[in-house]
Amino acid sequence: MIQIRNLHKTYTMGKNTLHVLKGIDLSIAQGEMVSIMGSSGSGKSTLLNVIGLLDVYDHGEYYLNDALIKGLSESRSAHLRNRFFGFVFQAFNLISVKNALDNVALPLYYQNVGRKKRNRIALEYMEKMGMRDWAEHMPGELSGGQQQRVAIARAMISRPKVILADEPTGALDTETSYEVMDLFQAINVDGVTVIIVTHEHDIAARTRRTIRLQDGRIMSQD
Ligand code: ADP
Ligand code: MG
């Protein structure tokens, strides 16, 4: 589903350039659950953002479901992004002035689904994440683990083929981290490809394959 060949990315800031991804070769099949590890600055988030069509690359090839991702218009890229990917972040990124249910329903709002229908579907996803009773609560009233469950429900509501999670347990204690990993595993068992960036070995150990990045290169991937 994801095939990357000799992919390079350089950030340019004025006169300075930073070569961040230096020839990445990577294939991820549909239904896989993989982790990406590496020290801070090794290019993990950049790679995840390129995969999720949040950022572009300079050289090489990226095929998503056999379609070459290169030179896409912003609208084409947004269309593919919405169809393929759900995103989960370390800091949850919930909208603080909207309650949990509205946060989960938000992607459907952007798809012009009516309020009644989107709230009904959002409640189903809240239920799946064990958060049904918290639907009316504001993010600030929820624990970190609960906020991440809401964020995962929001990522899942548009039925993505791939979940991209950037250090999703980075702000959580160990027990809560494992609960969140249980959710990702259940999502993966349902056929969704899951890609998790993490610093933590015990989190990586719960995926079937670990891709190790060092200074923009893949050191190992088994
Ligand atoms: P990681 O997620 O592994 O910590 P990143 O992919 O976030 O690494 O960053 C890799 C390198 O690229 C870092 O040196 C970082 O400072 C730099 N970087 C990341 N994003 C940008 C950006 N938008 N502009 C310029 N440099 C960036
Ligand atoms: Mg990062």
PDB file of C-alpha atoms and ligand atoms in Angstrom:
ATOM      1  CA  MET A   1       0.000   0.000   0.000  1.00  0.00           C
ATOM      2  CA  ILE A   2       2.911   2.337   0.806  1.00  0.00           C
ATOM      3  CA  GLN A   3       6.030   2.046  -1.343  1.00  0.00           C
ATOM      4  CA  ILE A   4       8.867   4.478  -0.934  1.00  0.00           C
ATOM      5  CA  ARG A   5      12.052   4.397  -3.003  1.00  0.00           C
ATOM      6  CA  ASN A   6      15.175   6.455  -2.484  1.00  0.00           C
ATOM      7  CA  LEU A   7      13.162   9.302  -0.961  1.00  0.00           C
ATOM      8  CA  HIS A   8      14.962  12.499  -0.037  1.00  0.00           C
ATOM      9  CA  LYS A   9      13.728  15.607   1.701  1.00  0.00           C
ATOM     10  CA  THR A  10      15.549  18.826   2.433  1.00  0.00           C
ATOM     11  CA  TYR A  11      14.208  21.780   4.402  1.00  0.00           C
ATOM     12  CA  THR A  12      15.288  25.172   3.162  1.00  0.00           C
ATOM     13  CA  MET A  13      15.372  28.135   5.516  1.00  0.00           C
ATOM     14  CA  GLY A  14      16.749  31.176   3.770  1.00  0.00           C
ATOM     15  CA  LYS A  15      20.291  30.281   2.747  1.00  0.00           C
ATOM     16  CA  ASN A  16      20.422  27.237   4.969  1.00  0.00           C
ATOM     17  CA  THR A  17      19.372  23.778   3.908  1.00  0.00           C
ATOM     18  CA  LEU A  18      18.853  20.746   6.100  1.00  0.00           C
ATOM     19  CA  HIS A  19      18.902  17.332   4.436  1.00  0.00           C
ATOM     20  CA  VAL A  20      16.466  15.418   6.684  1.00  0.00           C
ATOM     21  CA  LEU A  21      15.553  12.247   4.753  1.00  0.00           C
ATOM     22  CA  LYS A  22      18.518  10.745   2.899  1.00  0.00           C
ATOM     23  CA  GLY A  23      17.346   7.970   0.622  1.00  0.00           C
ATOM     24  CA  ILE A  24      14.531   6.154   2.390  1.00  0.00           C
ATOM     25  CA  ASP A  25      13.465   2.754   0.984  1.00  0.00           C
ATOM     26  CA  LEU A  26      10.376   1.413   2.681  1.00  0.00           C
ATOM     27  CA  SER A  27       7.347  -0.718   1.932  1.00  0.00           C
ATOM     28  CA  ILE A  28       4.371  -1.071   4.233  1.00  0.00           C
ATOM     29  CA  ALA A  29       1.633  -3.513   3.299  1.00  0.00           C
ATOM     30  CA  GLN A  30      -2.043  -3.007   3.978  1.00  0.00           C
ATOM     31  CA  GLY A  31      -2.950  -4.349   7.422  1.00  0.00           C
ATOM     32  CA  GLU A  32       0.537  -4.016   8.892  1.00  0.00           C
ATOM     33  CA  MET A  33       1.249  -2.512  12.291  1.00  0.00           C
ATOM     34  CA  VAL A  34       4.695  -0.922  12.392  1.00  0.00           C
ATOM     35  CA  SER A  35       6.628   1.435  14.603  1.00  0.00           C
ATOM     36  CA  ILE A  36       9.197   4.038  13.642  1.00  0.00           C
ATOM     37  CA  MET A  37      11.947   4.670  16.198  1.00  0.00           C
ATOM     38  CA  GLY A  38      14.947   6.955  16.285  1.00  0.00           C
ATOM     39  CA  SER A  39      16.416   9.728  18.335  1.00  0.00           C
ATOM     40  CA  SER A  40      15.029  13.241  18.303  1.00  0.00           C
ATOM     41  CA  GLY A  41      15.752  14.965  14.995  1.00  0.00           C
ATOM     42  CA  SER A  42      16.307  11.726  13.057  1.00  0.00           C
ATOM     43  CA  GLY A  43      13.425  12.529  10.689  1.00  0.00           C
ATOM     44  CA  LYS A  44      10.573  10.424  12.120  1.00  0.00           C
ATOM     45  CA  SER A  45       7.899  13.130  12.014  1.00  0.00           C
ATOM     46  CA  THR A  46       9.061  14.303   8.605  1.00  0.00           C
ATOM     47  CA  LEU A  47       8.728  10.775   7.224  1.00  0.00           C
ATOM     48  CA  LEU A  48       5.279  10.378   8.803  1.00  0.00           C
ATOM     49  CA  ASN A  49       4.161  13.731   7.376  1.00  0.00           C
ATOM     50  CA  VAL A  50       5.379  12.795   3.900  1.00  0.00           C
ATOM     51  CA  ILE A  51       3.531   9.465   4.123  1.00  0.00           C
ATOM     52  CA  GLY A  52       0.371  11.283   5.291  1.00  0.00           C
ATOM     53  CA  LEU A  53       0.576  13.839   2.462  1.00  0.00           C
ATOM     54  CA  LEU A  54       1.022  16.662   4.959  1.00  0.00           C
ATOM     55  CA  ASP A  55       4.386  17.463   3.436  1.00  0.00           C
ATOM     56  CA  VAL A  56       6.138  16.939   0.103  1.00  0.00           C
ATOM     57  CA  TYR A  57       9.478  15.307  -0.755  1.00  0.00           C
ATOM     58  CA  ASP A  58      12.204  16.369  -3.175  1.00  0.00           C
ATOM     59  CA  HIS A  59      13.602  13.238  -4.823  1.00  0.00           C
ATOM     60  CA  GLY A  60      12.707   9.590  -5.147  1.00  0.00           C
ATOM     61  CA  GLU A  61       9.288   7.984  -5.388  1.00  0.00           C
ATOM     62  CA  TYR A  62       6.327   7.466  -3.123  1.00  0.00           C
ATOM     63  CA  TYR A  63       3.527   5.205  -4.339  1.00  0.00           C
ATOM     64  CA  LEU A  64       0.292   5.070  -2.379  1.00  0.00           C
ATOM     65  CA  ASN A  65      -1.858   2.157  -3.574  1.00  0.00           C
ATOM     66  CA  ASP A  66       0.241   2.067  -6.756  1.00  0.00           C
ATOM     67  CA  ALA A  67      -0.368   5.751  -7.520  1.00  0.00           C
ATOM     68  CA  LEU A  68       2.717   7.941  -7.698  1.00  0.00           C
ATOM     69  CA  ILE A  69       2.492  10.787  -5.210  1.00  0.00           C
ATOM     70  CA  LYS A  70       4.322  13.621  -6.887  1.00  0.00           C
ATOM     71  CA  GLY A  71       3.408  17.145  -7.900  1.00  0.00           C
ATOM     72  CA  LEU A  72      -0.189  16.796  -6.688  1.00  0.00           C
ATOM     73  CA  SER A  73      -2.380  19.872  -6.410  1.00  0.00           C
ATOM     74  CA  GLU A  74      -3.364  20.821  -2.851  1.00  0.00           C
ATOM     75  CA  SER A  75      -6.957  19.739  -3.493  1.00  0.00           C
ATOM     76  CA  ARG A  76      -5.942  16.348  -4.931  1.00  0.00           C
ATOM     77  CA  SER A  77      -3.586  15.809  -2.052  1.00  0.00           C
ATOM     78  CA  ALA A  78      -6.276  16.811   0.494  1.00  0.00           C
ATOM     79  CA  HIS A  79      -8.715  14.444  -1.146  1.00  0.00           C
ATOM     80  CA  LEU A  80      -6.306  11.488  -0.922  1.00  0.00           C
ATOM     81  CA  ARG A  81      -5.305  12.466   2.619  1.00  0.00           C
ATOM     82  CA  ASN A  82      -8.920  12.438   3.788  1.00  0.00           C
ATOM     83  CA  ARG A  83      -9.619   9.162   2.044  1.00  0.00           C
ATOM     84  CA  PHE A  84      -6.574   7.280   3.308  1.00  0.00           C
ATOM     85  CA  PHE A  85      -5.287   8.713   6.566  1.00  0.00           C
ATOM     86  CA  GLY A  86      -6.298   9.324  10.159  1.00  0.00           C
ATOM     87  CA  PHE A  87      -3.859  11.279  12.333  1.00  0.00           C
ATOM     88  CA  VAL A  88      -3.125  10.995  16.049  1.00  0.00           C
ATOM     89  CA  PHE A  89      -0.659  13.305  17.788  1.00  0.00           C
ATOM     90  CA  GLN A  90       1.238  13.392  21.070  1.00  0.00           C
ATOM     91  CA  ALA A  91      -0.595  16.526  22.240  1.00  0.00           C
ATOM     92  CA  PHE A  92      -4.063  15.162  21.236  1.00  0.00           C
ATOM     93  CA  ASN A  93      -4.836  18.394  19.306  1.00  0.00           C
ATOM     94  CA  LEU A  94      -8.477  18.552  20.372  1.00  0.00           C
ATOM     95  CA  ILE A  95     -10.397  21.793  20.017  1.00  0.00           C
ATOM     96  CA  SER A  96     -10.656  23.032  23.584  1.00  0.00           C
ATOM     97  CA  VAL A  97     -13.895  25.014  23.160  1.00  0.00           C
ATOM     98  CA  LYS A  98     -15.801  22.061  21.707  1.00  0.00           C
ATOM     99  CA  ASN A  99     -17.003  19.073  23.697  1.00  0.00           C
ATOM    100  CA  ALA A 100     -15.678  15.550  23.081  1.00  0.00           C
ATOM    101  CA  LEU A 101     -18.558  14.552  20.809  1.00  0.00           C
ATOM    102  CA  ASP A 102     -18.196  17.640  18.606  1.00  0.00           C
ATOM    103  CA  ASN A 103     -14.457  17.005  18.349  1.00  0.00           C
ATOM    104  CA  VAL A 104     -15.060  13.440  17.172  1.00  0.00           C
ATOM    105  CA  ALA A 105     -17.797  14.568  14.756  1.00  0.00           C
ATOM    106  CA  LEU A 106     -15.682  17.361  13.237  1.00  0.00           C
ATOM    107  CA  PRO A 107     -14.371  15.408  10.186  1.00  0.00           C
ATOM    108  CA  LEU A 108     -17.992  14.614   9.271  1.00  0.00           C
ATOM    109  CA  TYR A 109     -18.906  18.284   9.600  1.00  0.00           C
ATOM    110  CA  TYR A 110     -16.278  19.016   6.933  1.00  0.00           C
ATOM    111  CA  GLN A 111     -17.855  16.283   4.780  1.00  0.00           C
ATOM    112  CA  ASN A 112     -21.183  18.136   5.083  1.00  0.00           C
ATOM    113  CA  VAL A 113     -22.868  15.362   7.070  1.00  0.00           C
ATOM    114  CA  GLY A 114     -25.914  16.763   8.923  1.00  0.00           C
ATOM    115  CA  ARG A 115     -25.699  17.370  12.658  1.00  0.00           C
ATOM    116  CA  LYS A 116     -28.013  14.574  13.772  1.00  0.00           C
ATOM    117  CA  LYS A 117     -26.305  11.924  11.655  1.00  0.00           C
ATOM    118  CA  ARG A 118     -22.778  13.006  12.518  1.00  0.00           C
ATOM    119  CA  ASN A 119     -23.538  13.063  16.233  1.00  0.00           C
ATOM    120  CA  ARG A 120     -25.029   9.576  16.042  1.00  0.00           C
ATOM    121  CA  ILE A 121     -21.936   8.237  14.248  1.00  0.00           C
ATOM    122  CA  ALA A 122     -19.601  10.137  16.583  1.00  0.00           C
ATOM    123  CA  LEU A 123     -21.308   8.549  19.564  1.00  0.00           C
ATOM    124  CA  GLU A 124     -20.711   5.095  18.045  1.00  0.00           C
ATOM    125  CA  TYR A 125     -16.996   5.834  17.778  1.00  0.00           C
ATOM    126  CA  MET A 126     -16.935   7.277  21.306  1.00  0.00           C
ATOM    127  CA  GLU A 127     -18.505   4.020  22.436  1.00  0.00           C
ATOM    128  CA  LYS A 128     -15.867   1.935  20.617  1.00  0.00           C
ATOM    129  CA  MET A 129     -13.164   3.885  22.440  1.00  0.00           C
ATOM    130  CA  GLY A 130     -14.903   3.414  25.794  1.00  0.00           C
ATOM    131  CA  MET A 131     -15.773   7.121  25.999  1.00  0.00           C
ATOM    132  CA  ARG A 132     -19.551   7.188  25.498  1.00  0.00           C
ATOM    133  CA  ASP A 133     -20.265   8.605  28.955  1.00  0.00           C
ATOM    134  CA  TRP A 134     -17.855  11.487  28.377  1.00  0.00           C
ATOM    135  CA  ALA A 135     -19.424  12.805  25.170  1.00  0.00           C
ATOM    136  CA  GLU A 136     -20.631  16.084  26.671  1.00  0.00           C
ATOM    137  CA  HIS A 137     -17.382  16.848  28.489  1.00  0.00           C
ATOM    138  CA  MET A 138     -14.899  19.466  27.342  1.00  0.00           C
ATOM    139  CA  PRO A 139     -11.327  18.284  26.581  1.00  0.00           C
ATOM    140  CA  GLY A 140     -10.031  20.171  29.631  1.00  0.00           C
ATOM    141  CA  GLU A 141     -12.209  17.995  31.868  1.00  0.00           C
ATOM    142  CA  LEU A 142     -10.641  14.779  30.552  1.00  0.00           C
ATOM    143  CA  SER A 143      -7.437  12.982  31.537  1.00  0.00           C
ATOM    144  CA  GLY A 144      -4.647  12.634  28.974  1.00  0.00           C
ATOM    145  CA  GLY A 145      -5.634   9.048  28.229  1.00  0.00           C
ATOM    146  CA  GLN A 146      -9.267  10.039  27.755  1.00  0.00           C
ATOM    147  CA  GLN A 147      -8.293  12.901  25.448  1.00  0.00           C
ATOM    148  CA  GLN A 148      -6.220  10.512  23.358  1.00  0.00           C
ATOM    149  CA  ARG A 149      -9.194   8.132  23.106  1.00  0.00           C
ATOM    150  CA  VAL A 150     -11.292  11.033  21.828  1.00  0.00           C
ATOM    151  CA  ALA A 151      -8.543  11.924  19.352  1.00  0.00           C
ATOM    152  CA  ILE A 152      -8.421   8.310  18.139  1.00  0.00           C
ATOM    153  CA  ALA A 153     -12.215   8.267  17.731  1.00  0.00           C
ATOM    154  CA  ARG A 154     -11.897  11.463  15.674  1.00  0.00           C
ATOM    155  CA  ALA A 155      -9.167   9.866  13.528  1.00  0.00           C
ATOM    156  CA  MET A 156     -11.282   6.745  12.965  1.00  0.00           C
ATOM    157  CA  ILE A 157     -14.600   8.400  12.116  1.00  0.00           C
ATOM    158  CA  SER A 158     -13.724   8.938   8.465  1.00  0.00           C
ATOM    159  CA  ARG A 159     -12.825   5.237   8.165  1.00  0.00           C
ATOM    160  CA  PRO A 160      -9.163   5.703   7.217  1.00  0.00           C
ATOM    161  CA  LYS A 161      -7.120   2.903   5.657  1.00  0.00           C
ATOM    162  CA  VAL A 162      -4.045   4.003   7.594  1.00  0.00           C
ATOM    163  CA  ILE A 163      -3.633   5.491  11.075  1.00  0.00           C
ATOM    164  CA  LEU A 164      -0.526   7.663  11.446  1.00  0.00           C
ATOM    165  CA  ALA A 165       0.311   8.308  15.088  1.00  0.00           C
ATOM    166  CA  ASP A 166       3.211  10.594  16.053  1.00  0.00           C
ATOM    167  CA  GLU A 167       4.335   9.702  19.590  1.00  0.00           C
ATOM    168  CA  PRO A 168       0.734   9.043  20.649  1.00  0.00           C
ATOM    169  CA  THR A 169       1.785   7.806  24.094  1.00  0.00           C
ATOM    170  CA  GLY A 170       4.496  10.422  24.626  1.00  0.00           C
ATOM    171  CA  ALA A 171       2.368  12.382  27.105  1.00  0.00           C
ATOM    172  CA  LEU A 172       0.841   9.382  28.890  1.00  0.00           C
ATOM    173  CA  ASP A 173       1.858   7.226  31.857  1.00  0.00           C
ATOM    174  CA  THR A 174       2.810   3.602  31.205  1.00  0.00           C
ATOM    175  CA  GLU A 175      -0.527   2.023  32.086  1.00  0.00           C
ATOM    176  CA  THR A 176      -2.487   4.522  29.991  1.00  0.00           C
ATOM    177  CA  SER A 177       0.024   4.062  27.159  1.00  0.00           C
ATOM    178  CA  TYR A 178      -0.698   0.345  27.113  1.00  0.00           C
ATOM    179  CA  GLU A 179      -4.455   1.007  27.045  1.00  0.00           C
ATOM    180  CA  VAL A 180      -3.970   3.276  24.048  1.00  0.00           C
ATOM    181  CA  MET A 181      -1.821   0.579  22.383  1.00  0.00           C
ATOM    182  CA  ASP A 182      -4.653  -1.921  23.017  1.00  0.00           C
ATOM    183  CA  LEU A 183      -6.927   0.410  21.025  1.00  0.00           C
ATOM    184  CA  PHE A 184      -4.442   0.628  18.154  1.00  0.00           C
ATOM    185  CA  GLN A 185      -4.116  -3.151  18.158  1.00  0.00           C
ATOM    186  CA  ALA A 186      -7.908  -3.563  17.993  1.00  0.00           C
ATOM    187  CA  ILE A 187      -8.049  -1.038  15.130  1.00  0.00           C
ATOM    188  CA  ASN A 188      -5.301  -2.990  13.346  1.00  0.00           C
ATOM    189  CA  VAL A 189      -7.120  -6.302  13.815  1.00  0.00           C
ATOM    190  CA  ASP A 190     -10.035  -4.679  11.971  1.00  0.00           C
ATOM    191  CA  GLY A 191      -7.726  -4.317   8.945  1.00  0.00           C
ATOM    192  CA  VAL A 192      -6.479  -0.750   9.333  1.00  0.00           C
ATOM    193  CA  THR A 193      -2.753  -0.211   8.741  1.00  0.00           C
ATOM    194  CA  VAL A 194      -1.185   1.413  11.816  1.00  0.00           C
ATOM    195  CA  ILE A 195       2.107   3.352  11.808  1.00  0.00           C
ATOM    196  CA  ILE A 196       3.314   4.612  15.181  1.00  0.00           C
ATOM    197  CA  VAL A 197       6.286   6.881  15.832  1.00  0.00           C
ATOM    198  CA  THR A 198       7.649   6.289  19.309  1.00  0.00           C
ATOM    199  CA  HIS A 199      10.677   6.790  21.535  1.00  0.00           C
ATOM    200  CA  GLU A 200       9.686   3.942  23.824  1.00  0.00           C
ATOM    201  CA  HIS A 201      10.968   0.406  23.288  1.00  0.00           C
ATOM    202  CA  ASP A 202       8.063  -1.216  25.090  1.00  0.00           C
ATOM    203  CA  ILE A 203       5.626   0.580  22.764  1.00  0.00           C
ATOM    204  CA  ALA A 204       7.617  -0.434  19.675  1.00  0.00           C
ATOM    205  CA  ALA A 205       7.721  -4.002  20.980  1.00  0.00           C
ATOM    206  CA  ARG A 206       3.936  -4.122  20.672  1.00  0.00           C
ATOM    207  CA  THR A 207       4.094  -3.635  16.902  1.00  0.00           C
ATOM    208  CA  ARG A 208       5.097  -6.368  14.468  1.00  0.00           C
ATOM    209  CA  ARG A 209       7.929  -4.461  12.825  1.00  0.00           C
ATOM    210  CA  THR A 210      10.184  -1.608  13.893  1.00  0.00           C
ATOM    211  CA  ILE A 211      11.767   0.790  11.427  1.00  0.00           C
ATOM    212  CA  ARG A 212      14.852   2.411  12.968  1.00  0.00           C
ATOM    213  CA  LEU A 213      15.851   5.820  11.655  1.00  0.00           C
ATOM    214  CA  GLN A 214      19.182   7.430  12.279  1.00  0.00           C
ATOM    215  CA  ASP A 215      20.117  10.780  10.823  1.00  0.00           C
ATOM    216  CA  GLY A 216      17.624  10.452   7.975  1.00  0.00           C
ATOM    217  CA  ARG A 217      18.477   6.895   7.015  1.00  0.00           C
ATOM    218  CA  ILE A 218      16.846   3.563   7.837  1.00  0.00           C
ATOM    219  CA  MET A 219      19.269   1.488   9.909  1.00  0.00           C
ATOM    220  CA  SER A 220      17.042  -1.582  10.217  1.00  0.00           C
ATOM    221  CA  GLN A 221      13.435  -2.531   9.726  1.00  0.00           C
ATOM    222  CA  ASP A 222      12.564  -5.882  11.253  1.00  0.00           C
TER     223      ASP A 222
HETATM  224  P1  ADP B   1      11.977  13.676  14.730  1.00  0.00           P
HETATM  225  O1  ADP B   1      10.490  13.586  14.586  1.00  0.00           O
HETATM  226  O2  ADP B   1      12.680  12.381  14.485  1.00  0.00           O
HETATM  227  O3  ADP B   1      12.387  14.283  16.024  1.00  0.00           O
HETATM  228  P2  ADP B   1      11.770  15.666  12.620  1.00  0.00           P
HETATM  229  O4  ADP B   1      11.353  14.946  11.400  1.00  0.00           O
HETATM  230  O5  ADP B   1      10.728  16.429  13.340  1.00  0.00           O
HETATM  231  O6  ADP B   1      12.536  14.645  13.586  1.00  0.00           O
HETATM  232  O7  ADP B   1      12.928  16.694  12.271  1.00  0.00           O
HETATM  233  C1  ADP B   1      14.114  16.335  11.598  1.00  0.00           C
HETATM  234  C2  ADP B   1      14.980  17.559  11.448  1.00  0.00           C
HETATM  235  O8  ADP B   1      14.325  18.480  10.583  1.00  0.00           O
HETATM  236  C3  ADP B   1      15.222  18.311  12.748  1.00  0.00           C
HETATM  237  O9  ADP B   1      16.543  18.794  12.733  1.00  0.00           O
HETATM  238  C4  ADP B   1      14.232  19.431  12.707  1.00  0.00           C
HETATM  239  O10 ADP B   1      14.683  20.536  13.425  1.00  0.00           O
HETATM  240  C5  ADP B   1      14.137  19.733  11.229  1.00  0.00           C
HETATM  241  N1  ADP B   1      12.801  20.217  10.824  1.00  0.00           N
HETATM  242  C6  ADP B   1      11.621  19.618  11.048  1.00  0.00           C
HETATM  243  N2  ADP B   1      10.601  20.303  10.506  1.00  0.00           N
HETATM  244  C7  ADP B   1      11.161  21.396   9.913  1.00  0.00           C
HETATM  245  C8  ADP B   1      10.639  22.502   9.184  1.00  0.00           C
HETATM  246  N3  ADP B   1       9.328  22.621   8.931  1.00  0.00           N
HETATM  247  N4  ADP B   1      11.526  23.427   8.737  1.00  0.00           N
HETATM  248  C9  ADP B   1      12.835  23.296   8.965  1.00  0.00           C
HETATM  249  N5  ADP B   1      13.397  22.281   9.642  1.00  0.00           N
HETATM  250  C10 ADP B   1      12.578  21.344  10.119  1.00  0.00           C
HETATM  251 MG    MG B   2       8.967  14.070  15.857  1.00  0.00          MG
END
